[in-house]
Every structure is written in C-alpha cells, then in structure tokens.
PDB file of C-alpha atoms in Angstrom:
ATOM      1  CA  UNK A 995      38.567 -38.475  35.156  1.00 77.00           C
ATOM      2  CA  UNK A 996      37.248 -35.717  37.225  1.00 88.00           C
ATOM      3  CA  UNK A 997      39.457 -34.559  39.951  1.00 94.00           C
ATOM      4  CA  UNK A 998      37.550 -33.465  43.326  1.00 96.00           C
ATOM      5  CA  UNK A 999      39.561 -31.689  46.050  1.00 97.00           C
ATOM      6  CA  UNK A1000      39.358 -32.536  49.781  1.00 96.00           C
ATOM      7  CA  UNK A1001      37.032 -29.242  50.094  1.00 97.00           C
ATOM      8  CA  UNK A1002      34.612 -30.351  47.664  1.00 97.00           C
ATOM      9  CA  UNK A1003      34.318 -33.740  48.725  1.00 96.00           C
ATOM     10  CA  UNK A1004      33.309 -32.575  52.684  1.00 97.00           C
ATOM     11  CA  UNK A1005      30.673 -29.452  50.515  1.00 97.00           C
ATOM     12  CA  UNK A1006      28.939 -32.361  49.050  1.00 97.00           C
ATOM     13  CA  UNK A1007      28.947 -34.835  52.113  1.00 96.00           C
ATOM     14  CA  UNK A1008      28.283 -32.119  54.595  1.00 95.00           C
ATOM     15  CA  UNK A1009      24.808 -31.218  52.627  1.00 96.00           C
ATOM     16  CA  UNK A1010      24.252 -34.657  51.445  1.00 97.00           C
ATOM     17  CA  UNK A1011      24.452 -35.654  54.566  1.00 96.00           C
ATOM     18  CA  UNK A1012      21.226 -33.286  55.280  1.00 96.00           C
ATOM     19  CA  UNK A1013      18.943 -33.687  52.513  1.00 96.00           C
ATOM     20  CA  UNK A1014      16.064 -35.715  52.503  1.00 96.00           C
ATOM     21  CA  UNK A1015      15.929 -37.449  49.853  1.00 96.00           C
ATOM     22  CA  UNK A1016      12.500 -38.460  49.037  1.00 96.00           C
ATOM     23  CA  UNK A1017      11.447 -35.097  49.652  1.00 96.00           C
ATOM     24  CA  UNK A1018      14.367 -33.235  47.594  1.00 97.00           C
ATOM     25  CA  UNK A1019      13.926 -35.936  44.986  1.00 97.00           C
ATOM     26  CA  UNK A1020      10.092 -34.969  44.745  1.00 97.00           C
ATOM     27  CA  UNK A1021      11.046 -31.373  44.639  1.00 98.00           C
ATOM     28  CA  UNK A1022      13.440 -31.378  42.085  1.00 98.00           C
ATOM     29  CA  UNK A1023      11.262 -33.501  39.675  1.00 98.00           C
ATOM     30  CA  UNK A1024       7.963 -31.463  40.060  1.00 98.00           C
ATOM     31  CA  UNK A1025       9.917 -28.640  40.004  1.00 98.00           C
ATOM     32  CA  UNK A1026      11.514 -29.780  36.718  1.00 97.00           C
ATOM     33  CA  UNK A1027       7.894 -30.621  35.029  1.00 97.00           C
ATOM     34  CA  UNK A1028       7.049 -26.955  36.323  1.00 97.00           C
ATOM     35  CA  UNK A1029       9.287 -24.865  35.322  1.00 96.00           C
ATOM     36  CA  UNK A1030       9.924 -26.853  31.851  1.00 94.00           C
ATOM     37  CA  UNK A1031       6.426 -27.945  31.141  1.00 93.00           C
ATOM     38  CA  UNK A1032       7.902 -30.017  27.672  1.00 91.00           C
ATOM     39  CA  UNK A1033       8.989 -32.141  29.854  1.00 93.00           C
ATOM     40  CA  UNK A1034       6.021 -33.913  30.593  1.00 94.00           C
ATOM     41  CA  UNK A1035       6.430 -35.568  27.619  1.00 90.00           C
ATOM     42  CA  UNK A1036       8.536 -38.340  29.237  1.00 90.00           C
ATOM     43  CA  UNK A1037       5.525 -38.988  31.734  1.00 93.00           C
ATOM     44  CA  UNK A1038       2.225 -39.556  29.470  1.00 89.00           C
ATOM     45  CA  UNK A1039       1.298 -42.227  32.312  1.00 94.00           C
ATOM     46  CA  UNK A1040       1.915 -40.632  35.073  1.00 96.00           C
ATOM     47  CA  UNK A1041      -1.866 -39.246  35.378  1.00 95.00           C
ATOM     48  CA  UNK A1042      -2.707 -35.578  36.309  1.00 96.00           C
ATOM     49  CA  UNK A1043      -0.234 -33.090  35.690  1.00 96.00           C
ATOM     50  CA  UNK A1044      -2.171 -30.351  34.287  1.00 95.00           C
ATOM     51  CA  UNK A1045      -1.433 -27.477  37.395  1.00 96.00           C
ATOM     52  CA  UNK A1046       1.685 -26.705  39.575  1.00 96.00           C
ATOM     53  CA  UNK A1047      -0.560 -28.079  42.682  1.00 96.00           C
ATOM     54  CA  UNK A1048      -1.608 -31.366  41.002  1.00 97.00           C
ATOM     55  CA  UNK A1049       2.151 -32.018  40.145  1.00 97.00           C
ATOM     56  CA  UNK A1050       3.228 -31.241  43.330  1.00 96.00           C
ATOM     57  CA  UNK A1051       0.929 -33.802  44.968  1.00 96.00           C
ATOM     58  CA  UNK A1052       1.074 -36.323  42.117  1.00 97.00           C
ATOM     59  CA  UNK A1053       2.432 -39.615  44.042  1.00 97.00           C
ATOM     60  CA  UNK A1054       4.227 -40.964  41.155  1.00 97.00           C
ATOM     61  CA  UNK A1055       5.992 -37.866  40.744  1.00 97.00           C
ATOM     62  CA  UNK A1056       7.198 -37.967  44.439  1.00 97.00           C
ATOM     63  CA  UNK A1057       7.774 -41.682  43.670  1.00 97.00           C
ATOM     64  CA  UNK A1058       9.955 -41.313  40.324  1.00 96.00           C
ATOM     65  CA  UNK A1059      11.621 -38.234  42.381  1.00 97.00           C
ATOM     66  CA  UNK A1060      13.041 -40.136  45.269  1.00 97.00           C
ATOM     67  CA  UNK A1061      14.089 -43.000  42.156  1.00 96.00           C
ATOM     68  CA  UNK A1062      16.311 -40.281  40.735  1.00 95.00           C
ATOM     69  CA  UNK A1063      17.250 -38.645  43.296  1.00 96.00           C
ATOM     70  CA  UNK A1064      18.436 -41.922  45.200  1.00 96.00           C
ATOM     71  CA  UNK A1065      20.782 -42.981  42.254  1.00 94.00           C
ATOM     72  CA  UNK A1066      22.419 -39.600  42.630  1.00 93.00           C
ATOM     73  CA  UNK A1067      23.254 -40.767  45.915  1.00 95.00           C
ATOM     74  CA  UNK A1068      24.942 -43.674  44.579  1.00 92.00           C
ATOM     75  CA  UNK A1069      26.789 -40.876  42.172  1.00 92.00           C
ATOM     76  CA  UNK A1070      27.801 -39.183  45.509  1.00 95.00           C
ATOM     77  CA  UNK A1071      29.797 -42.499  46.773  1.00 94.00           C
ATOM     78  CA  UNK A1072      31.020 -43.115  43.521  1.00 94.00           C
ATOM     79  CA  UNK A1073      32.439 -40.102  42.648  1.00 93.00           C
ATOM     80  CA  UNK A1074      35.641 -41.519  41.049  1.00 92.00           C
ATOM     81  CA  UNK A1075      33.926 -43.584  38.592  1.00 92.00           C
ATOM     82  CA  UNK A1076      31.059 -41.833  37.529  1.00 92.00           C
ATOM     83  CA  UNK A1077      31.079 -42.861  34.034  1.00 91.00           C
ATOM     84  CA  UNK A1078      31.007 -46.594  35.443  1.00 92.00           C
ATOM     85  CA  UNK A1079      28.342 -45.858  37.961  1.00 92.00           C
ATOM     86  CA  UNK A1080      26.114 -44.381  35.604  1.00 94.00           C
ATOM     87  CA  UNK A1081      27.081 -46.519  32.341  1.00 93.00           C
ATOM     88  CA  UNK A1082      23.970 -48.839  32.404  1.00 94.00           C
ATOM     89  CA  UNK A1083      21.758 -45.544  32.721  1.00 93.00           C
ATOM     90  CA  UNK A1084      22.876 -44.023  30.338  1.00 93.00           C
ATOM     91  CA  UNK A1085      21.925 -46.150  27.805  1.00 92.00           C
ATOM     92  CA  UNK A1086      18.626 -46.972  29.171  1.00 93.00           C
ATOM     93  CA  UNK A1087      18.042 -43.095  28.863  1.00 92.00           C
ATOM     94  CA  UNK A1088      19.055 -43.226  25.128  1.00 90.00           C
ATOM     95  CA  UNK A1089      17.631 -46.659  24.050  1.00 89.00           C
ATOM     96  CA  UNK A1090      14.371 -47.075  25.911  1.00 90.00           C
ATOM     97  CA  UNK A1091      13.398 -43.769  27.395  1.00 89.00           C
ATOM     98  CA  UNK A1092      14.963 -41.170  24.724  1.00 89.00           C
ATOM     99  CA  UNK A1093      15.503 -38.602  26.688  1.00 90.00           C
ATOM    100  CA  UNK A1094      17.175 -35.439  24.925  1.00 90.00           C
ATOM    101  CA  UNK A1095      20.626 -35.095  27.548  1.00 91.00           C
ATOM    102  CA  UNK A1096      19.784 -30.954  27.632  1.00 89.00           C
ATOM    103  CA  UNK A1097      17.019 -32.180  30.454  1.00 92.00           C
ATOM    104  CA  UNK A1098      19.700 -33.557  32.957  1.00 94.00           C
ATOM    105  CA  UNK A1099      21.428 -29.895  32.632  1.00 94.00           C
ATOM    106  CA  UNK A1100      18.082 -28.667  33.472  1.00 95.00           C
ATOM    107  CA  UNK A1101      17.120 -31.020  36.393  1.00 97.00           C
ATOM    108  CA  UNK A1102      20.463 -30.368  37.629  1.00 97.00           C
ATOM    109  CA  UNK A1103      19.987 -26.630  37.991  1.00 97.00           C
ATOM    110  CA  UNK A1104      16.764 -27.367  39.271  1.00 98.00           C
ATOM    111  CA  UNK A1105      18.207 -29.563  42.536  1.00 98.00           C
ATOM    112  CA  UNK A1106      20.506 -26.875  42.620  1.00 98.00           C
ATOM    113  CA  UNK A1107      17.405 -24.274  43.363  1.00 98.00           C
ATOM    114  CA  UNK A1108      16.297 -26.630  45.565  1.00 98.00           C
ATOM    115  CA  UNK A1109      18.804 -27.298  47.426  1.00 98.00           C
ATOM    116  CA  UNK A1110      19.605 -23.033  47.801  1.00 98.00           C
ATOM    117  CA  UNK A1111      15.500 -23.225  48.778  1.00 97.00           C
ATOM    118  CA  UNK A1112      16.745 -25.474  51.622  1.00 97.00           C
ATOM    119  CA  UNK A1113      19.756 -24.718  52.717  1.00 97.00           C
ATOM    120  CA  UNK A1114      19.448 -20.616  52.667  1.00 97.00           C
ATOM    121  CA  UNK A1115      22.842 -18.562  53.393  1.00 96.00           C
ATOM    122  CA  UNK A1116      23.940 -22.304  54.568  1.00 96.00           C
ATOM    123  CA  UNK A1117      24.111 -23.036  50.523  1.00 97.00           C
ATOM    124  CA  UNK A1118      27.511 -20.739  50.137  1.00 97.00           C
ATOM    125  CA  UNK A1119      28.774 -19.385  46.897  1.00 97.00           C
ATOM    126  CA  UNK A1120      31.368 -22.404  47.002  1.00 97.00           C
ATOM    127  CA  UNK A1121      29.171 -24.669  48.251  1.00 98.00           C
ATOM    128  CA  UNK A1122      27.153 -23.657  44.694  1.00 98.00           C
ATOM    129  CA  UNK A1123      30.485 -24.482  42.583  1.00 98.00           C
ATOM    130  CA  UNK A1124      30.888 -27.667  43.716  1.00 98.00           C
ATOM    131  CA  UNK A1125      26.867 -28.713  43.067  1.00 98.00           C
ATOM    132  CA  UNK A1126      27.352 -26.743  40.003  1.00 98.00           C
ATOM    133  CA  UNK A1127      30.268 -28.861  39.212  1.00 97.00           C
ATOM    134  CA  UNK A1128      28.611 -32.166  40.294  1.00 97.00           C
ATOM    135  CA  UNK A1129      25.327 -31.921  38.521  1.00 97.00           C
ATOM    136  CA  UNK A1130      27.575 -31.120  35.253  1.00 95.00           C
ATOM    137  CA  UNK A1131      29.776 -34.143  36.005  1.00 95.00           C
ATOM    138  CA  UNK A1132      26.319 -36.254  36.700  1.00 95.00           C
ATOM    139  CA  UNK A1133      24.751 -35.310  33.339  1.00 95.00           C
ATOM    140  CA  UNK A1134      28.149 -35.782  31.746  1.00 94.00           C
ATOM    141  CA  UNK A1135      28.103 -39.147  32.714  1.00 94.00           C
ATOM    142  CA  UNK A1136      24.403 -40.117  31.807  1.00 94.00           C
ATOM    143  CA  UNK A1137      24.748 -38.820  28.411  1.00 92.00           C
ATOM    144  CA  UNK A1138      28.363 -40.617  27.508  1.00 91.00           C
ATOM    145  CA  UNK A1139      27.010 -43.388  26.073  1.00 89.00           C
ATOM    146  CA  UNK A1140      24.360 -42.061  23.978  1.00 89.00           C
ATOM    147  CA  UNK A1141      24.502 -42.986  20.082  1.00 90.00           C
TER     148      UNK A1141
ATOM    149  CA  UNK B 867       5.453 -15.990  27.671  1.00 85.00           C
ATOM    150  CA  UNK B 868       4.976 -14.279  30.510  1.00 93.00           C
ATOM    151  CA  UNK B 869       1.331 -14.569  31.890  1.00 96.00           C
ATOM    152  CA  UNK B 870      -0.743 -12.003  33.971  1.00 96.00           C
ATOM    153  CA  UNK B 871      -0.119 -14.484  37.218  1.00 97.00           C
ATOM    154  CA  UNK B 872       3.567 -14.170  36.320  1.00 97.00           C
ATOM    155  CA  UNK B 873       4.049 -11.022  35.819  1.00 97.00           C
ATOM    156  CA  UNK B 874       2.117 -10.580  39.351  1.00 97.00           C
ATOM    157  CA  UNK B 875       4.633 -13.285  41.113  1.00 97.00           C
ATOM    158  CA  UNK B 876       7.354 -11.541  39.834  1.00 97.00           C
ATOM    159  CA  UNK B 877       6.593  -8.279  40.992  1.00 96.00           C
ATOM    160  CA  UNK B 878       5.435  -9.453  44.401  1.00 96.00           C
ATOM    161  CA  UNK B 879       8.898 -11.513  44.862  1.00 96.00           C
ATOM    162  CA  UNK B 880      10.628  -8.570  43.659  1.00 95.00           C
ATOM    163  CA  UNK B 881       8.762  -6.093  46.198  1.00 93.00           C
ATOM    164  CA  UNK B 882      10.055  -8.772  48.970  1.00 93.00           C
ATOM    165  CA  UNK B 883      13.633  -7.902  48.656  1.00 91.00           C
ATOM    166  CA  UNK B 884      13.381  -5.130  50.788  1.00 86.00           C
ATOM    167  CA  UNK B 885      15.917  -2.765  49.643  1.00 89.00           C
ATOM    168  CA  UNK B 886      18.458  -5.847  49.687  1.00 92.00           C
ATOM    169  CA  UNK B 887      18.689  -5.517  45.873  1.00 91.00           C
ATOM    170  CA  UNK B 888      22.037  -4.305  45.541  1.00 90.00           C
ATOM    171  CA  UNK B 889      23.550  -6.913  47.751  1.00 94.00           C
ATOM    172  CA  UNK B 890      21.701  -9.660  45.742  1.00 96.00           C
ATOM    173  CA  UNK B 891      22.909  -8.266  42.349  1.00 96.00           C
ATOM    174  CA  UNK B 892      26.236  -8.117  44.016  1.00 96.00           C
ATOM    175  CA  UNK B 893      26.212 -11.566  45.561  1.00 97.00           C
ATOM    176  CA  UNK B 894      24.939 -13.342  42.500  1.00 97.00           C
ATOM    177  CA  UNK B 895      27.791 -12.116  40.491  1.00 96.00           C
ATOM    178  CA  UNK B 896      29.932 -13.064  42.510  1.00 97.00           C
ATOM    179  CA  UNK B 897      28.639 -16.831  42.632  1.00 97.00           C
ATOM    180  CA  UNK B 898      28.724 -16.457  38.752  1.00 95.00           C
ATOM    181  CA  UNK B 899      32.034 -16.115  38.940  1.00 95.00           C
ATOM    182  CA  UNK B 900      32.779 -19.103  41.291  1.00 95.00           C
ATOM    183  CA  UNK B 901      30.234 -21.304  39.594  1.00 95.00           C
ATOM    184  CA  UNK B 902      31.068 -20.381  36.590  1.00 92.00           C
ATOM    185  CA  UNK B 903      34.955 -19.193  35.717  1.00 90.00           C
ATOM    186  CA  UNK B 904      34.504 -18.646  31.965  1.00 86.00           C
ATOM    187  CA  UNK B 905      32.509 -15.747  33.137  1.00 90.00           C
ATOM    188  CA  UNK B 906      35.314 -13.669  34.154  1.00 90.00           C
ATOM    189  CA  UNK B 907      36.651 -13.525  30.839  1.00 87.00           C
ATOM    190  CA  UNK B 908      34.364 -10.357  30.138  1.00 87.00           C
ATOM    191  CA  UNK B 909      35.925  -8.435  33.314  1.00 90.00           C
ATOM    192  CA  UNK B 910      39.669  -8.706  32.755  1.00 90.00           C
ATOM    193  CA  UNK B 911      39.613  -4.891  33.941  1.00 92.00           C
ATOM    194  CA  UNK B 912      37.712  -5.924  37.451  1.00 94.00           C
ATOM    195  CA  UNK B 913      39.001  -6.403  40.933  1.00 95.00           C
ATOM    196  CA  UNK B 914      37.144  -9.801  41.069  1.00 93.00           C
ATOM    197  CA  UNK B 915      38.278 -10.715  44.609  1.00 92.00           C
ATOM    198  CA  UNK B 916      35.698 -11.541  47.048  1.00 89.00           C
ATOM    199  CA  UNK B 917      33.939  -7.642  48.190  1.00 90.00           C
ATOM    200  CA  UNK B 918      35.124  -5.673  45.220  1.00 95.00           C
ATOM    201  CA  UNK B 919      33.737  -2.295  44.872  1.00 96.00           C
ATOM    202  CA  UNK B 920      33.420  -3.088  41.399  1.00 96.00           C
ATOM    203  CA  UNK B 921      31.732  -6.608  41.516  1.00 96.00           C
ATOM    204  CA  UNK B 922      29.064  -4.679  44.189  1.00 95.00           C
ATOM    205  CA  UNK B 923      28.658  -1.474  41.479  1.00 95.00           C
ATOM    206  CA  UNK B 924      28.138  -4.038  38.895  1.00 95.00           C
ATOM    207  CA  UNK B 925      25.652  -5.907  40.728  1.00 95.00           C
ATOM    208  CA  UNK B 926      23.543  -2.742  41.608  1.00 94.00           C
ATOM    209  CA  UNK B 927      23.720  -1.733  37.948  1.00 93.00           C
ATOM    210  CA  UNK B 928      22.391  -5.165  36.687  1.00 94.00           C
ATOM    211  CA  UNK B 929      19.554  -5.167  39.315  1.00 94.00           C
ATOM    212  CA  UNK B 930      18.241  -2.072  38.617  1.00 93.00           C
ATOM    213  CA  UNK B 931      18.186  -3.001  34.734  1.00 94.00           C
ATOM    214  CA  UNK B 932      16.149  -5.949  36.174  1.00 95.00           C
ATOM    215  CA  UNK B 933      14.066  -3.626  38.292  1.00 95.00           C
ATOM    216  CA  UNK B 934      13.227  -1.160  35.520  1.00 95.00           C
ATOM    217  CA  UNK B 935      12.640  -4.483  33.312  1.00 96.00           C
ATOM    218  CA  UNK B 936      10.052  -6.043  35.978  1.00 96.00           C
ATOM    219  CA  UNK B 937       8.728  -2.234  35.998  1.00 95.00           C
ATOM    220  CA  UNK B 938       7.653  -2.232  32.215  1.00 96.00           C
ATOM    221  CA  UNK B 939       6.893  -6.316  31.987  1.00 95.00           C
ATOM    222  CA  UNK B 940       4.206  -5.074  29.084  1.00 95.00           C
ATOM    223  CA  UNK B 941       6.803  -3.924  26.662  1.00 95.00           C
ATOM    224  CA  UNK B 942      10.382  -5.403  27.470  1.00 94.00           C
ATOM    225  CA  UNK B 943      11.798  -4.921  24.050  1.00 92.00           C
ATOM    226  CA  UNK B 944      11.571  -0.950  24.522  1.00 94.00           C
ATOM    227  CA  UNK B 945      12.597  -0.868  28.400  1.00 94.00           C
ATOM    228  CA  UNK B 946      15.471  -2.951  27.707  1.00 93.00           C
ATOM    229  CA  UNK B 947      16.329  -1.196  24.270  1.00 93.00           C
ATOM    230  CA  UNK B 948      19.866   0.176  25.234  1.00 92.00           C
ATOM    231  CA  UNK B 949      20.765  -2.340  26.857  1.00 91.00           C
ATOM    232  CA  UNK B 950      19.835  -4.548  24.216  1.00 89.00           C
ATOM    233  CA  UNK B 951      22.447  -2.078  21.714  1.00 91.00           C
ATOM    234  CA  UNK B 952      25.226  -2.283  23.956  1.00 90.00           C
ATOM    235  CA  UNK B 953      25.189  -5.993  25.035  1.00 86.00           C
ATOM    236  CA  UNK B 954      25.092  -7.092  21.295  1.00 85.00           C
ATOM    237  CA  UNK B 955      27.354  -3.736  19.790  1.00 87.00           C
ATOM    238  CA  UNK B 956      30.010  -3.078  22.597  1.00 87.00           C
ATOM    239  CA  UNK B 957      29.836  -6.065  24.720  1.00 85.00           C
ATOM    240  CA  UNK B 958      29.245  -8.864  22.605  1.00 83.00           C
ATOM    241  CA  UNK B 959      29.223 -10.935  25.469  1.00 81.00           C
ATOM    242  CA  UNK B 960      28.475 -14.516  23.860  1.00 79.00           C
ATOM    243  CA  UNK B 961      24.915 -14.421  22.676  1.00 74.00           C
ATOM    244  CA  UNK B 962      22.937 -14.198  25.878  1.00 64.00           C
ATOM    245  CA  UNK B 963      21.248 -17.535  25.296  1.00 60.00           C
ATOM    246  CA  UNK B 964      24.500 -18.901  26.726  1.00 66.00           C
ATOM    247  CA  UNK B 965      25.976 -16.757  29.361  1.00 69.00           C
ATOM    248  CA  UNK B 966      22.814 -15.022  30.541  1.00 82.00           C
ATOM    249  CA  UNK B 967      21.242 -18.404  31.788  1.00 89.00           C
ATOM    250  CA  UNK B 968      24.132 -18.418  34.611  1.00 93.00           C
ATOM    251  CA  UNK B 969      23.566 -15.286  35.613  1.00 93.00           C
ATOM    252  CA  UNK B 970      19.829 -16.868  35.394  1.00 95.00           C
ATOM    253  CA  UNK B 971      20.607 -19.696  37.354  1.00 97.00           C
ATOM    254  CA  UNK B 972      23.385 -17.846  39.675  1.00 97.00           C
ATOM    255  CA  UNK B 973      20.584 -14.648  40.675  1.00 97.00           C
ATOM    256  CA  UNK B 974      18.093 -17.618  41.143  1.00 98.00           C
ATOM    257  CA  UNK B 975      19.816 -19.270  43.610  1.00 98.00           C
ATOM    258  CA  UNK B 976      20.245 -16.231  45.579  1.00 98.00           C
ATOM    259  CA  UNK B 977      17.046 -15.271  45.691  1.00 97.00           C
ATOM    260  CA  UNK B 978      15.845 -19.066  46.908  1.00 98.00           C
ATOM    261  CA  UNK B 979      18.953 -18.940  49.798  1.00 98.00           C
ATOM    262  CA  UNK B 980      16.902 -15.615  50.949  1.00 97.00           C
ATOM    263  CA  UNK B 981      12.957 -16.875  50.570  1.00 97.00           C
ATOM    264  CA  UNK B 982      13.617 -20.228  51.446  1.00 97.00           C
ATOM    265  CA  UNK B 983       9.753 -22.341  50.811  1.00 96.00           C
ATOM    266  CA  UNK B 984       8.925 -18.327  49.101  1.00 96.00           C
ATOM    267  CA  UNK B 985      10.781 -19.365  46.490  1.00 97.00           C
ATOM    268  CA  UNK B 986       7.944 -21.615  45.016  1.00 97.00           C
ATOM    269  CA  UNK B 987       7.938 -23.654  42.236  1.00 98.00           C
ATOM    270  CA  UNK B 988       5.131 -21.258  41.018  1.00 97.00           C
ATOM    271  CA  UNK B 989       7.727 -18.129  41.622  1.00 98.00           C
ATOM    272  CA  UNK B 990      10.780 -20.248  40.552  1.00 98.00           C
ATOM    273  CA  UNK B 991       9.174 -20.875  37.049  1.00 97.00           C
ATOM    274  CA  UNK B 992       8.061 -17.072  36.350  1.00 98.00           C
ATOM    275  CA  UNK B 993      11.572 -15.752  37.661  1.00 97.00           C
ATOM    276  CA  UNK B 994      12.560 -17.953  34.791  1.00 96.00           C
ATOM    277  CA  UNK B 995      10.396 -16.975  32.028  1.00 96.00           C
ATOM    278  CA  UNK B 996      11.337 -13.932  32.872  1.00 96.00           C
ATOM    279  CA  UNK B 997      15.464 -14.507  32.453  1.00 95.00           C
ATOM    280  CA  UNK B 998      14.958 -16.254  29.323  1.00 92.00           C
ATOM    281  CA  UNK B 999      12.581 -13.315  28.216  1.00 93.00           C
ATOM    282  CA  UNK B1000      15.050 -10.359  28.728  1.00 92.00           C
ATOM    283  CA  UNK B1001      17.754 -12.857  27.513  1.00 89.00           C
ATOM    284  CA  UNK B1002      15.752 -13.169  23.975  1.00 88.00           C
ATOM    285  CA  UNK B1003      15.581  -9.271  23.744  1.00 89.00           C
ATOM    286  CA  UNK B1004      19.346  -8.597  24.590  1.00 87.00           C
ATOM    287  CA  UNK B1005      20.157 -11.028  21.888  1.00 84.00           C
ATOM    288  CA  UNK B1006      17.299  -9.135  19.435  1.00 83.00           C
ATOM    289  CA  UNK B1007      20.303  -7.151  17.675  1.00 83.00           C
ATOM    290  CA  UNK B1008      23.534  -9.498  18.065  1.00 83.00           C
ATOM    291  CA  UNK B1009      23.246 -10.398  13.698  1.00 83.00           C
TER     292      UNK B1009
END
C-alpha cells in the first residue's frame, strides 16, 4: 500500500481543490493525442482529429476528458485503496479497450504539464513530487490487473 | 522528427526566456531531484541541498548544451557530438531513453510554470520532439 504523508495529502487537495475539471480533463486528453499522435488509435470514432486546433475543439475529446479526468477525482478520495478504486478499470482497459499501460505514464505527465500550465510558480517543486508520485500510483493501479 | 514549424516554436519559446536560462536549468534540476530521487545517484559528489552552487552551475551548463542544440536544430548529431562521447563513455548515465525523459518532463514543467497558456499544446509537443531527439543522439554511442 502506498503511504502518503500529511504534506502530500493537503499538495493534492489544495490544487485539486482548484482545478476545473472538465477543462483540465479536456486539456490533458487533447494534449495527450497531440503530443503522442499514436494515440489516436484508441479514438477511430471520435471524428476529426487531423490538426492540434481540430483536437482541441473536438467535443468528444472535451467529453472523454472530463470522463477521465473525473475518475481521477474519485482516485483523489480514495487514495488508500487505489488498487480497489481502480480494479474494475483496469480490466476494462485490458479486456475491451487494450490499451498498452505506457499511455497512462504518458497522460500522467501530460496533466502534470497541465497542471504546471495552470498553476505557474504556484505548482512548487514539491508540489511536482507528489503529482509525480500520484500519477505513478494512478497508472500503477490501472495496469494491476492486466493479463 | 522535428518539422520546420517546430523547429520555429522551439526557437521562439526559447528566445522568450529572457536571459532566465540559467535559473530554469537550475530549477529543473532541482525538481528532478525531488520528483525523481534515483536521479541523485549520478551526483554523489554534489551539494544537492536546495540553492547549491553546484546544482545552479550544473543547470547553466545543461541549458546552454540545449541552447547550442536549438542553435544547430539542422544537424544535432554533430552539435551534440561531445556530449554524445562523454554521456555514453564517462557518464554512462543509464541510457538516456530512461533518465533523460525526467529531465524532459522536469525542464518541461518549468518552462509551462513560467509561460502559463504560452506553453501550448503546439509548443508542448515540439519541446518534446525535441528532448526525445537529443536523447536519441546522446544514446548514438552507449554499445
């Protein structure tokens, strides 16, 4: 089980407690379809994402963006039992969607950005650790129970 | 690889930085080192504490590899030549594919927590073409 300190605990609620997270959510996934343009390949039907500017304005993007980015929220309040939380995701991922685990690593650093984008000097060096930290734990979790 | 518009964005983003390259270098380190411990490893000989001299001549000296880097974007391999000898002779820091995407990630989120919405997804995905390309060429010689 992953131990969190008192300190890390109050980073991650006082910036939670800030981000929008529709907007974020949005961010991070265009962002993440951007940067790593391979990973279209989980969105065929998701309609135009052939330039930065059409991804960014793509409403399913936004939608499936505020999706993911809500169930980290759920990670946030559940950060004793992440394994639990995320168990029935997890194997959706492997099962039905088959995603490659590597691309929660890289949407992770992605929010990460995002959230630096956001935040500005607000987004400290520690204040990185512990996201660091939690976005590892997060795609820890959604890739246990992979087979 | 790195496209004309890239290699444009990352000039202009570097050009923003207005002299504050040595702090950046610096401060990115140093959130390498928090974010990422096993990092240290490679500077037993370093004052690592928070303001070092060392961690701030470090950082300049990494920066103005990048700078000379985003200087000759045409021909990387030669610009980053040396460097590319003694990361993968002396060094051997573990092949840069691993270790150089935290400084990646750590220099990336510096430069967002300074140009806030500047730091585009456009700029944020040439900035990292451009990591993973001077990662590939410090690894050129490691076997």
């Amino acid at each position: 089980m992953v131990h969190w300190t008192a300190e890390e605990k109050q980073l991650i609620a006082s910036i939670w407690g800030k981000v929008s997270v529709e907007e974020c959510g949005a961010e991070a996934l265009a962002r993440l379809l951007i940067v790593y343009p391979w990973t279209q390949r989980f969105f065929d039907n998701f309609g135009n994402l052939s330039s930065p500017t059409a991804i960014l304005g793509n409403p399913m993007v936004r939608a499936h963006g505020k999706k993911v980015l809500t169930s980290f929220g759920e990670a946030i309040k559940n950060l004793d039992n992440l394994k639990g939380t995320y168990s029935k995701l997890s194997e959706l991922h492997c099962e039905k969607l088959h995603v490659d685990p590597e691309n929660f690593r890289l949407l992770g650093d992605i929010l990460v950005i995002v959230l630096a984008a956001h935040f500005g000097k607000d987004f400290s060096p520690a204040c990185q650790a512990t996201w660091q930290k939690l976005v590892g734990v997060v795609a820890h979790a959604l890739a246990h129970k992979y087979h | 690889v790195l496209t004309a518009e890239d290699k444009k964005l990352i000039q202009q983003t570097w050009g923003k930085l207005g002299g504050a390259e040595e702090e950046i270098g610096a401060e990115a380190l140093w959130r390498m080192f928090h974010s990422y411990p096993p990092t240290k490893t490679y500077f037993p000989h370093f004052d690592l504490s928070q303001g070092s001299d060392q961690i701030h001549g470090h950082g300049k000296k990494v920066v103005a590899a990048l700078g000379n880097a985003i200087k000759n974007l045409d021909n990387l391999s030669q610009a980053l030549s040396e460097l590319s000898n003694l990361h993968a002779y002396n060094l051997r820091v573990d092949p840069p594919r691993f270790s150089l995407q935290f400084l990646s990630q750590c220099l990336q989120v510096t430069l967002a927590t300074r140009l806030g919405k500047e730091y585009s997804p456009e700029v944020h995905s040439a900035v990292d073409k451009f990591m993973s390309a001077v990662a590939a060429v410090l690894a050129e010689k490691y076997r």
